[in-house]
PDB file of C-alpha atoms in Angstrom:
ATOM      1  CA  UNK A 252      20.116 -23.026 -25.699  1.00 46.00           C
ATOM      2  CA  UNK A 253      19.573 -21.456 -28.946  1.00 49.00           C
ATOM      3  CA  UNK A 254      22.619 -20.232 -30.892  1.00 55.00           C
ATOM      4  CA  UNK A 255      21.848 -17.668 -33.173  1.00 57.00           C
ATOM      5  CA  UNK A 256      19.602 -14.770 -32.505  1.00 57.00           C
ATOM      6  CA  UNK A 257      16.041 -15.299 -32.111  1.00 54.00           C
ATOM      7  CA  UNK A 258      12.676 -14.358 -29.999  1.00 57.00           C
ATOM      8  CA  UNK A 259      12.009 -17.171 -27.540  1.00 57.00           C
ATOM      9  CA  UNK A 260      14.074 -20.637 -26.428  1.00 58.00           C
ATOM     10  CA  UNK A 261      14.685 -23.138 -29.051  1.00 58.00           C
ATOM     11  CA  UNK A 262      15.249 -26.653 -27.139  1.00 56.00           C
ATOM     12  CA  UNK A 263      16.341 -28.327 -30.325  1.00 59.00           C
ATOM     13  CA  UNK A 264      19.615 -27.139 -30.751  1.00 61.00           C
ATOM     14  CA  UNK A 265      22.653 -27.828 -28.576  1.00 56.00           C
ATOM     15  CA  UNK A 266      24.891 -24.884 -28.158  1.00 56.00           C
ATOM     16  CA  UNK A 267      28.081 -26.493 -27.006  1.00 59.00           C
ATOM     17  CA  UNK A 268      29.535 -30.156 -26.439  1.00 64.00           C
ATOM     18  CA  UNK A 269      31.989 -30.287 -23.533  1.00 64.00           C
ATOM     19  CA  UNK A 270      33.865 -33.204 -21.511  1.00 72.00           C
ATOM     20  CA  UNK A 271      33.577 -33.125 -17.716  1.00 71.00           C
ATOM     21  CA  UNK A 272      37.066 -33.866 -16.056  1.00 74.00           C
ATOM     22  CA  UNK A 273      36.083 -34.010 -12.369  1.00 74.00           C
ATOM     23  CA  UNK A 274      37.185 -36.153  -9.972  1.00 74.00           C
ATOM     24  CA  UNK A 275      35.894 -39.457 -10.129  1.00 83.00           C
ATOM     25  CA  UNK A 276      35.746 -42.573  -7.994  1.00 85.00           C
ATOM     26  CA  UNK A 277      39.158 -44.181  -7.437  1.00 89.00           C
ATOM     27  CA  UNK A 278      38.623 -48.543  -7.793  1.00 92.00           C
ATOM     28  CA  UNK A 279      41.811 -50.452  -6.768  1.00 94.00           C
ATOM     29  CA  UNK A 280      43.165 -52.868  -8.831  1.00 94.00           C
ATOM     30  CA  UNK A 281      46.639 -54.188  -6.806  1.00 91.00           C
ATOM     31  CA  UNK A 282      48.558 -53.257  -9.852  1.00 92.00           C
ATOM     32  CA  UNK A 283      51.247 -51.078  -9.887  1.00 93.00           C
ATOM     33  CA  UNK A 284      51.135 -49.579 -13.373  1.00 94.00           C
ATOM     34  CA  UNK A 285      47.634 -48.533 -12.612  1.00 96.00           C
ATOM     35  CA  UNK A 286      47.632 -45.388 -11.885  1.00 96.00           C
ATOM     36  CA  UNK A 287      45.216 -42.546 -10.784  1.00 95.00           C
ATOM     37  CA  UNK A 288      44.880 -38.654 -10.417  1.00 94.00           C
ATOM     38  CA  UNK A 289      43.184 -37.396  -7.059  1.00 92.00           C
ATOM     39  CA  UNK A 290      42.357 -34.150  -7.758  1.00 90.00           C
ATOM     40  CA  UNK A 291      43.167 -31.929 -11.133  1.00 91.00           C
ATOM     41  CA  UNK A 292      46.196 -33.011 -14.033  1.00 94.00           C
ATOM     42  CA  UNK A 293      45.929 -34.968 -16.856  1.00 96.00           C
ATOM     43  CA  UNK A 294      48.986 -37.827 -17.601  1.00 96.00           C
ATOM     44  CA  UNK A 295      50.832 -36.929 -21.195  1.00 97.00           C
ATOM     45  CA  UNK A 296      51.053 -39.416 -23.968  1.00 97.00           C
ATOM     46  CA  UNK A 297      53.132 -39.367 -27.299  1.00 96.00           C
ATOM     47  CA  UNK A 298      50.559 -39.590 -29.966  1.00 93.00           C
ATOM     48  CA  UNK A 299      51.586 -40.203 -33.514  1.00 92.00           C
ATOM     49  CA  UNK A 300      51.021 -37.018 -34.291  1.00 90.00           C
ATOM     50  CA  UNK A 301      51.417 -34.808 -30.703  1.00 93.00           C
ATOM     51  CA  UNK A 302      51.122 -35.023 -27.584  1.00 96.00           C
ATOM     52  CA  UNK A 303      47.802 -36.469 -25.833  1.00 96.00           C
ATOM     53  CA  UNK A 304      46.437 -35.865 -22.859  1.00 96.00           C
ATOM     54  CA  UNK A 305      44.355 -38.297 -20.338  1.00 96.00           C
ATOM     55  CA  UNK A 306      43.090 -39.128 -17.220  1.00 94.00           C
ATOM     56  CA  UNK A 307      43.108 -42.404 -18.193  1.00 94.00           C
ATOM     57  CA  UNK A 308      45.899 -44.567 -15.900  1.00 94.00           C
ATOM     58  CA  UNK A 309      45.602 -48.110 -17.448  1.00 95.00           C
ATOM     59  CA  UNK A 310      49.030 -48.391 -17.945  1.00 95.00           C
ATOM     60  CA  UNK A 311      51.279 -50.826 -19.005  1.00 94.00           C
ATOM     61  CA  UNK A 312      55.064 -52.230 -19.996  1.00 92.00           C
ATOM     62  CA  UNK A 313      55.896 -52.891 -23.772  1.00 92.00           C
ATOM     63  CA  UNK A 314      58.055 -55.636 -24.824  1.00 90.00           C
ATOM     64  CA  UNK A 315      60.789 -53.173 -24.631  1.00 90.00           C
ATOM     65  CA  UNK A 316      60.412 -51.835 -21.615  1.00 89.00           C
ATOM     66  CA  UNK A 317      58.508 -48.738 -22.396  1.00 93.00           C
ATOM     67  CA  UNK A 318      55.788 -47.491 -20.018  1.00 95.00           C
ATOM     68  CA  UNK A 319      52.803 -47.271 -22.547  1.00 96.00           C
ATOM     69  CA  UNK A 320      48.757 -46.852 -22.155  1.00 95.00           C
ATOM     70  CA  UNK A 321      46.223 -49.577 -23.190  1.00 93.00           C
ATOM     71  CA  UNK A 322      46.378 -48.098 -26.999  1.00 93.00           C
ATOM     72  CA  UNK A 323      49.892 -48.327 -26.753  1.00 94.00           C
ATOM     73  CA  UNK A 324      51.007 -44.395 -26.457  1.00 96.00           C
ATOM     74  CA  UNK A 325      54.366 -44.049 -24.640  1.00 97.00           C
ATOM     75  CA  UNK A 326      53.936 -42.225 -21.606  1.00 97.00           C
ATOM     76  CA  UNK A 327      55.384 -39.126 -21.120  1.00 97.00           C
ATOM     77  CA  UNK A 328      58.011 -38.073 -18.326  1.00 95.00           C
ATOM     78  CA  UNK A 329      59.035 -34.266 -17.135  1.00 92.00           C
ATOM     79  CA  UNK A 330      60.996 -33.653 -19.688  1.00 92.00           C
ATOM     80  CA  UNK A 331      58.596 -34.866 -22.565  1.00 94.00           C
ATOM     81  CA  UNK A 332      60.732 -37.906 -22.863  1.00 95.00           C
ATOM     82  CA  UNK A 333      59.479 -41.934 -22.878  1.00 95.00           C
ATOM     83  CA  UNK A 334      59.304 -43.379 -19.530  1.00 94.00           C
ATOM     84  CA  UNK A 335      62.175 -46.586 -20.158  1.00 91.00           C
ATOM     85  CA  UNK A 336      61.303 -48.894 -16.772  1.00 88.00           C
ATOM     86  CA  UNK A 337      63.239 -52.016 -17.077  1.00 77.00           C
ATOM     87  CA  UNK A 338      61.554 -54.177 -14.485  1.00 64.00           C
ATOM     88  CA  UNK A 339      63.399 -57.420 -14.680  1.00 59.00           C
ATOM     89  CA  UNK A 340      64.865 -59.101 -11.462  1.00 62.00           C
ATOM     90  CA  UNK A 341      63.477 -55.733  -9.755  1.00 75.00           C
ATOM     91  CA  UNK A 342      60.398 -53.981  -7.967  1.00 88.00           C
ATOM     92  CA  UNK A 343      59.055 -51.191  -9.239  1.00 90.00           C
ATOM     93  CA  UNK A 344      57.147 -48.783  -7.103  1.00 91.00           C
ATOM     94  CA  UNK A 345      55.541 -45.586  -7.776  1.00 93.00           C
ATOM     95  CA  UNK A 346      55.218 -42.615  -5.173  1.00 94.00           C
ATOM     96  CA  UNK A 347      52.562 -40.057  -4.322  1.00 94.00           C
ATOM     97  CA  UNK A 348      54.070 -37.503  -6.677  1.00 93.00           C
ATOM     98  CA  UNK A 349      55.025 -39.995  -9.759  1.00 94.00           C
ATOM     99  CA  UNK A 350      58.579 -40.931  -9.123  1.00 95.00           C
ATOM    100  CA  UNK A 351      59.245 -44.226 -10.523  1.00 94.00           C
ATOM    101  CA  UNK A 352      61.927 -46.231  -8.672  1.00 92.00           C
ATOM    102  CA  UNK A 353      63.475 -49.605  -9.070  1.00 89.00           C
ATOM    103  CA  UNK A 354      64.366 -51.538  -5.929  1.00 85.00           C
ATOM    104  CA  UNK A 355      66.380 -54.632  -6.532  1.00 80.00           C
ATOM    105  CA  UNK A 356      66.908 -57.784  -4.757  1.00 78.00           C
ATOM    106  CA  UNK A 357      70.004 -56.073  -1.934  1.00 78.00           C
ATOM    107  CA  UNK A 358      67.839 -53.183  -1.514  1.00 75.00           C
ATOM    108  CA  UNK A 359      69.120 -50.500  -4.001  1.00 82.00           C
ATOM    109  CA  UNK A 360      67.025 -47.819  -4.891  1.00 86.00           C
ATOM    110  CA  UNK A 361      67.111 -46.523  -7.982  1.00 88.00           C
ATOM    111  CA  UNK A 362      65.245 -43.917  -9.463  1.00 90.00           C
ATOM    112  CA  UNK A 363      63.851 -44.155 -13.078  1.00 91.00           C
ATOM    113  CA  UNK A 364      62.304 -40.987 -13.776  1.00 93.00           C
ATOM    114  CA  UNK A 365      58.352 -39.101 -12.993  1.00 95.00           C
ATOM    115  CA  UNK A 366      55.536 -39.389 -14.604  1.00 96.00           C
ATOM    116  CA  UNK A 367      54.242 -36.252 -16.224  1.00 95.00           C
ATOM    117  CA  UNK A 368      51.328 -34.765 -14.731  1.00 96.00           C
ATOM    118  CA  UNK A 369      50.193 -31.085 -15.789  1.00 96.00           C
ATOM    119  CA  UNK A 370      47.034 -29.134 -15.996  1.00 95.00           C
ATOM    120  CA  UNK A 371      45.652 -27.143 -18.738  1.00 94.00           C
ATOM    121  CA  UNK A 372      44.900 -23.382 -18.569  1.00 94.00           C
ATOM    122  CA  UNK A 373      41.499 -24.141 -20.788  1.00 92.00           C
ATOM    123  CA  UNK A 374      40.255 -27.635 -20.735  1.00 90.00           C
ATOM    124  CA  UNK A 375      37.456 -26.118 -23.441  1.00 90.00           C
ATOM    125  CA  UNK A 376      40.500 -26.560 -25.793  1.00 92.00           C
ATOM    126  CA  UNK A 377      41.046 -30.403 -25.444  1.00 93.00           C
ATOM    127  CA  UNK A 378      39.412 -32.459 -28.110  1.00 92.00           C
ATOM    128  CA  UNK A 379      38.655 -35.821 -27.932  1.00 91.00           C
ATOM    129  CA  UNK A 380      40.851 -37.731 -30.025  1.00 90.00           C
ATOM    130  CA  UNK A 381      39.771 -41.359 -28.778  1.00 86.00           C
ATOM    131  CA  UNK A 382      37.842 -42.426 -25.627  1.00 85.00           C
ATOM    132  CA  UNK A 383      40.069 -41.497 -23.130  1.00 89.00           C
ATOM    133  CA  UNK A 384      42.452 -39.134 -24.946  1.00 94.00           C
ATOM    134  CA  UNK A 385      42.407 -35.586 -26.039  1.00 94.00           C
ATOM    135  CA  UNK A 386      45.163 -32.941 -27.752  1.00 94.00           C
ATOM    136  CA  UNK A 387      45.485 -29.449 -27.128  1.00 94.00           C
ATOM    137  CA  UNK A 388      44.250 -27.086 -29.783  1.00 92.00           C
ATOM    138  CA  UNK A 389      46.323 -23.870 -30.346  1.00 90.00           C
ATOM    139  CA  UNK A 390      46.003 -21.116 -27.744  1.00 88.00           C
ATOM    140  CA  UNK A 391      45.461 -23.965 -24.948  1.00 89.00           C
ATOM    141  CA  UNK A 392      48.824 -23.836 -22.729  1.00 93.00           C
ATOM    142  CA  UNK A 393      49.951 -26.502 -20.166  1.00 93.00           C
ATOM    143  CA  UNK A 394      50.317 -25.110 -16.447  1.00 93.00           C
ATOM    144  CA  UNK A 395      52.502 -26.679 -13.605  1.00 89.00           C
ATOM    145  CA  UNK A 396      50.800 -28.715 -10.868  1.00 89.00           C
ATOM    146  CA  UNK A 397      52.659 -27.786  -7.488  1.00 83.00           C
ATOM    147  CA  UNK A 398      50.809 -30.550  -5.730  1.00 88.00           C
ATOM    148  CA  UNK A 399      50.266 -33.538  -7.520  1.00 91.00           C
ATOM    149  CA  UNK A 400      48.635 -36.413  -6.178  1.00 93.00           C
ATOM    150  CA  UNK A 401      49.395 -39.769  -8.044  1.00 95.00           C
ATOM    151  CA  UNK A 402      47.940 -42.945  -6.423  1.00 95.00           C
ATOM    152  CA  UNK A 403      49.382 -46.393  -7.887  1.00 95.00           C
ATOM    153  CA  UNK A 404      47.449 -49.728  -7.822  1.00 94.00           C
ATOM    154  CA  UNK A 405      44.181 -47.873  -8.483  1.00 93.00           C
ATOM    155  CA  UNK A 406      42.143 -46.596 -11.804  1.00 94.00           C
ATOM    156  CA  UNK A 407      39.729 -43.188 -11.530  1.00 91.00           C
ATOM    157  CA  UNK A 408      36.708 -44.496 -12.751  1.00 87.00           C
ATOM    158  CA  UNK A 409      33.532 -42.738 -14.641  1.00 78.00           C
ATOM    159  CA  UNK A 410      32.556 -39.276 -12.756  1.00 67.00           C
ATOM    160  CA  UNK A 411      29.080 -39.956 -14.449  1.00 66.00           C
ATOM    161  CA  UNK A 412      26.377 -40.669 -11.314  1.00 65.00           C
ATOM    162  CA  UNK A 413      23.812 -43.110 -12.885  1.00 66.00           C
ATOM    163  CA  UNK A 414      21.073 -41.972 -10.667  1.00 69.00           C
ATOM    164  CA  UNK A 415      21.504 -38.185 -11.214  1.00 71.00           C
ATOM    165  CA  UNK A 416      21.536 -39.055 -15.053  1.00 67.00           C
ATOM    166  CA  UNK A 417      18.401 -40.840 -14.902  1.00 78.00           C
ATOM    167  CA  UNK A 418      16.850 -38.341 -13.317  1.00 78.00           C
ATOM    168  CA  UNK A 419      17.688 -35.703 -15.083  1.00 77.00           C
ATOM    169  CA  UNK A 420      16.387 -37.996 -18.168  1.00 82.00           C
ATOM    170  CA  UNK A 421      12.866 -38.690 -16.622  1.00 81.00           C
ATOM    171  CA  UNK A 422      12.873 -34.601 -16.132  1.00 82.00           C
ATOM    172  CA  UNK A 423      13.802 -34.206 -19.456  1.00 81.00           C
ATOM    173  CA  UNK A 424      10.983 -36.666 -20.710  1.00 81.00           C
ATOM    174  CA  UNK A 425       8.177 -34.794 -18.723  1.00 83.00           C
ATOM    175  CA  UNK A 426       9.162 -31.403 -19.865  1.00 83.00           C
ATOM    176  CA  UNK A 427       8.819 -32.769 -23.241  1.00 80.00           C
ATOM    177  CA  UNK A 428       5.426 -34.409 -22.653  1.00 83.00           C
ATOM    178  CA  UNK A 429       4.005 -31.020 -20.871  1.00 81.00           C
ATOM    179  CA  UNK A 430       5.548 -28.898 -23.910  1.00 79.00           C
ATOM    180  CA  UNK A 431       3.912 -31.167 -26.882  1.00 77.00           C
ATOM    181  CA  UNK A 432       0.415 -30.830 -24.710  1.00 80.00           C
ATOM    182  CA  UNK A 433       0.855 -27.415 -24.380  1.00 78.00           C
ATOM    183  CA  UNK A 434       1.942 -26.840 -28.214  1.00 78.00           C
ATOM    184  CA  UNK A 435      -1.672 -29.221 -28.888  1.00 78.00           C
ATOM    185  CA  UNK A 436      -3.487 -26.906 -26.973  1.00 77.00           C
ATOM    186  CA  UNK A 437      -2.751 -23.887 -28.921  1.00 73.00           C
ATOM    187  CA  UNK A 438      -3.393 -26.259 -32.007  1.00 74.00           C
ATOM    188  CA  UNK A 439      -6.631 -27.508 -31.118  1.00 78.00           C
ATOM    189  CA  UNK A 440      -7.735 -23.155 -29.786  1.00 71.00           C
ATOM    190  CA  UNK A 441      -6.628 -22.014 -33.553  1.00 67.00           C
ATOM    191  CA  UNK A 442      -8.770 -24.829 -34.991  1.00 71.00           C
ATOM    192  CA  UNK A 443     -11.727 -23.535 -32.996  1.00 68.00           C
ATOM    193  CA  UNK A 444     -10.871 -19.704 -34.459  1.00 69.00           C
ATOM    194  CA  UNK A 445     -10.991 -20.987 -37.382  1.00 69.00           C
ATOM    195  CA  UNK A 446     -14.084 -22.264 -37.437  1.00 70.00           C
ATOM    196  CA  UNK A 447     -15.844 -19.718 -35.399  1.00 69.00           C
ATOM    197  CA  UNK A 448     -14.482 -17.162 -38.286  1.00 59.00           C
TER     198      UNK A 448
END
């Protein structure tokens, strides 16, 4: 879409770039610090320099501990605080809503802490910062999720359809040939003027 006032479309220019986050397909993997949002949220990472955003559940535990994604960004609990799961001699599970707990070998249950998930009040205002994270630019505000749907042992996958893409890329192609034909035309008719003075 053209940008700046003019008569007529320019197909050139690109107005706007813009990430989709819809759902996407849901692949299970068995493990439990893969994790995956059905429906809207984002998981919260510490960044080096703020806090990241991502749909991205390829998670992880650090040397230390530390629940961390695949770049190595501590993950982010309620209260904007690392997520510490010390998983030795115990099994960890993770529920619906993101409670971690710790269930040792007698059966005590203990409960380690929740994994952040929020929304964002205008996802226009997350920028990419790598492949699967973003940070909020200023006037962008975090909202609550009352339902939150966190499923472990399985990774969202790309909400790209292959088939719809290619089509829309063949569509894309023919518009382009029937456009240049069309442009030739009127090239070739002002030749003739021309020489018909």
């Amino acid at each position: 879409k053209q940008i700046t006032d003019a008569n007529g479309i320019n197909y050139n220019r690109v107005s706007s770039i813009s990430s989709d986050f819809s759902q996407g397909p849901l692949k299970e993997t068995g493990s439990t610090f893969d994790l995956a949002i059905h429906g809207k949220g984002f998981f919260k990472l510490q960044g080096p320099d703020s806090v990241y955003y991502t749909r991205s559940g390829s998670f992880k535990l650090n040397p230390n501990g530390a629940l961390v994604s695949q770049e190595g960004y501590p993950v982010l609990d309620e209260g904007n605080a690392p997520l510490e799961v010390i998983a030795a001699g115990a099994r960890i599970s993770i529920s619906a809503n993101g409670q971690i707990s710790a269930l040792d070998d007698q059966g005590n249950r203990e409960e380690i802490g929740r994994v952040a998930v929020v929304d964002i009040d205008n996802p226009e205002l997350l920028k990419r910062k790598n492949n699967t994270s973003f940070y909020l630019e200023q006037g962008g505000q975090e909202l609550p999720l009352e339902e939150v749907q966190v499923v472990s042992g399985s990774l969202e996958l790309s909400n790209v359809n292959m088939v719809d893409e290619m089509a829309r890329m063949i569509n894309g192609s023919r518009l382009y040939e029937a456009y240049h034909k069309v442009l030739k035309g009127y090239s070739t008719l002002g030749d003739k003027l021309d020489e018909l003075g």
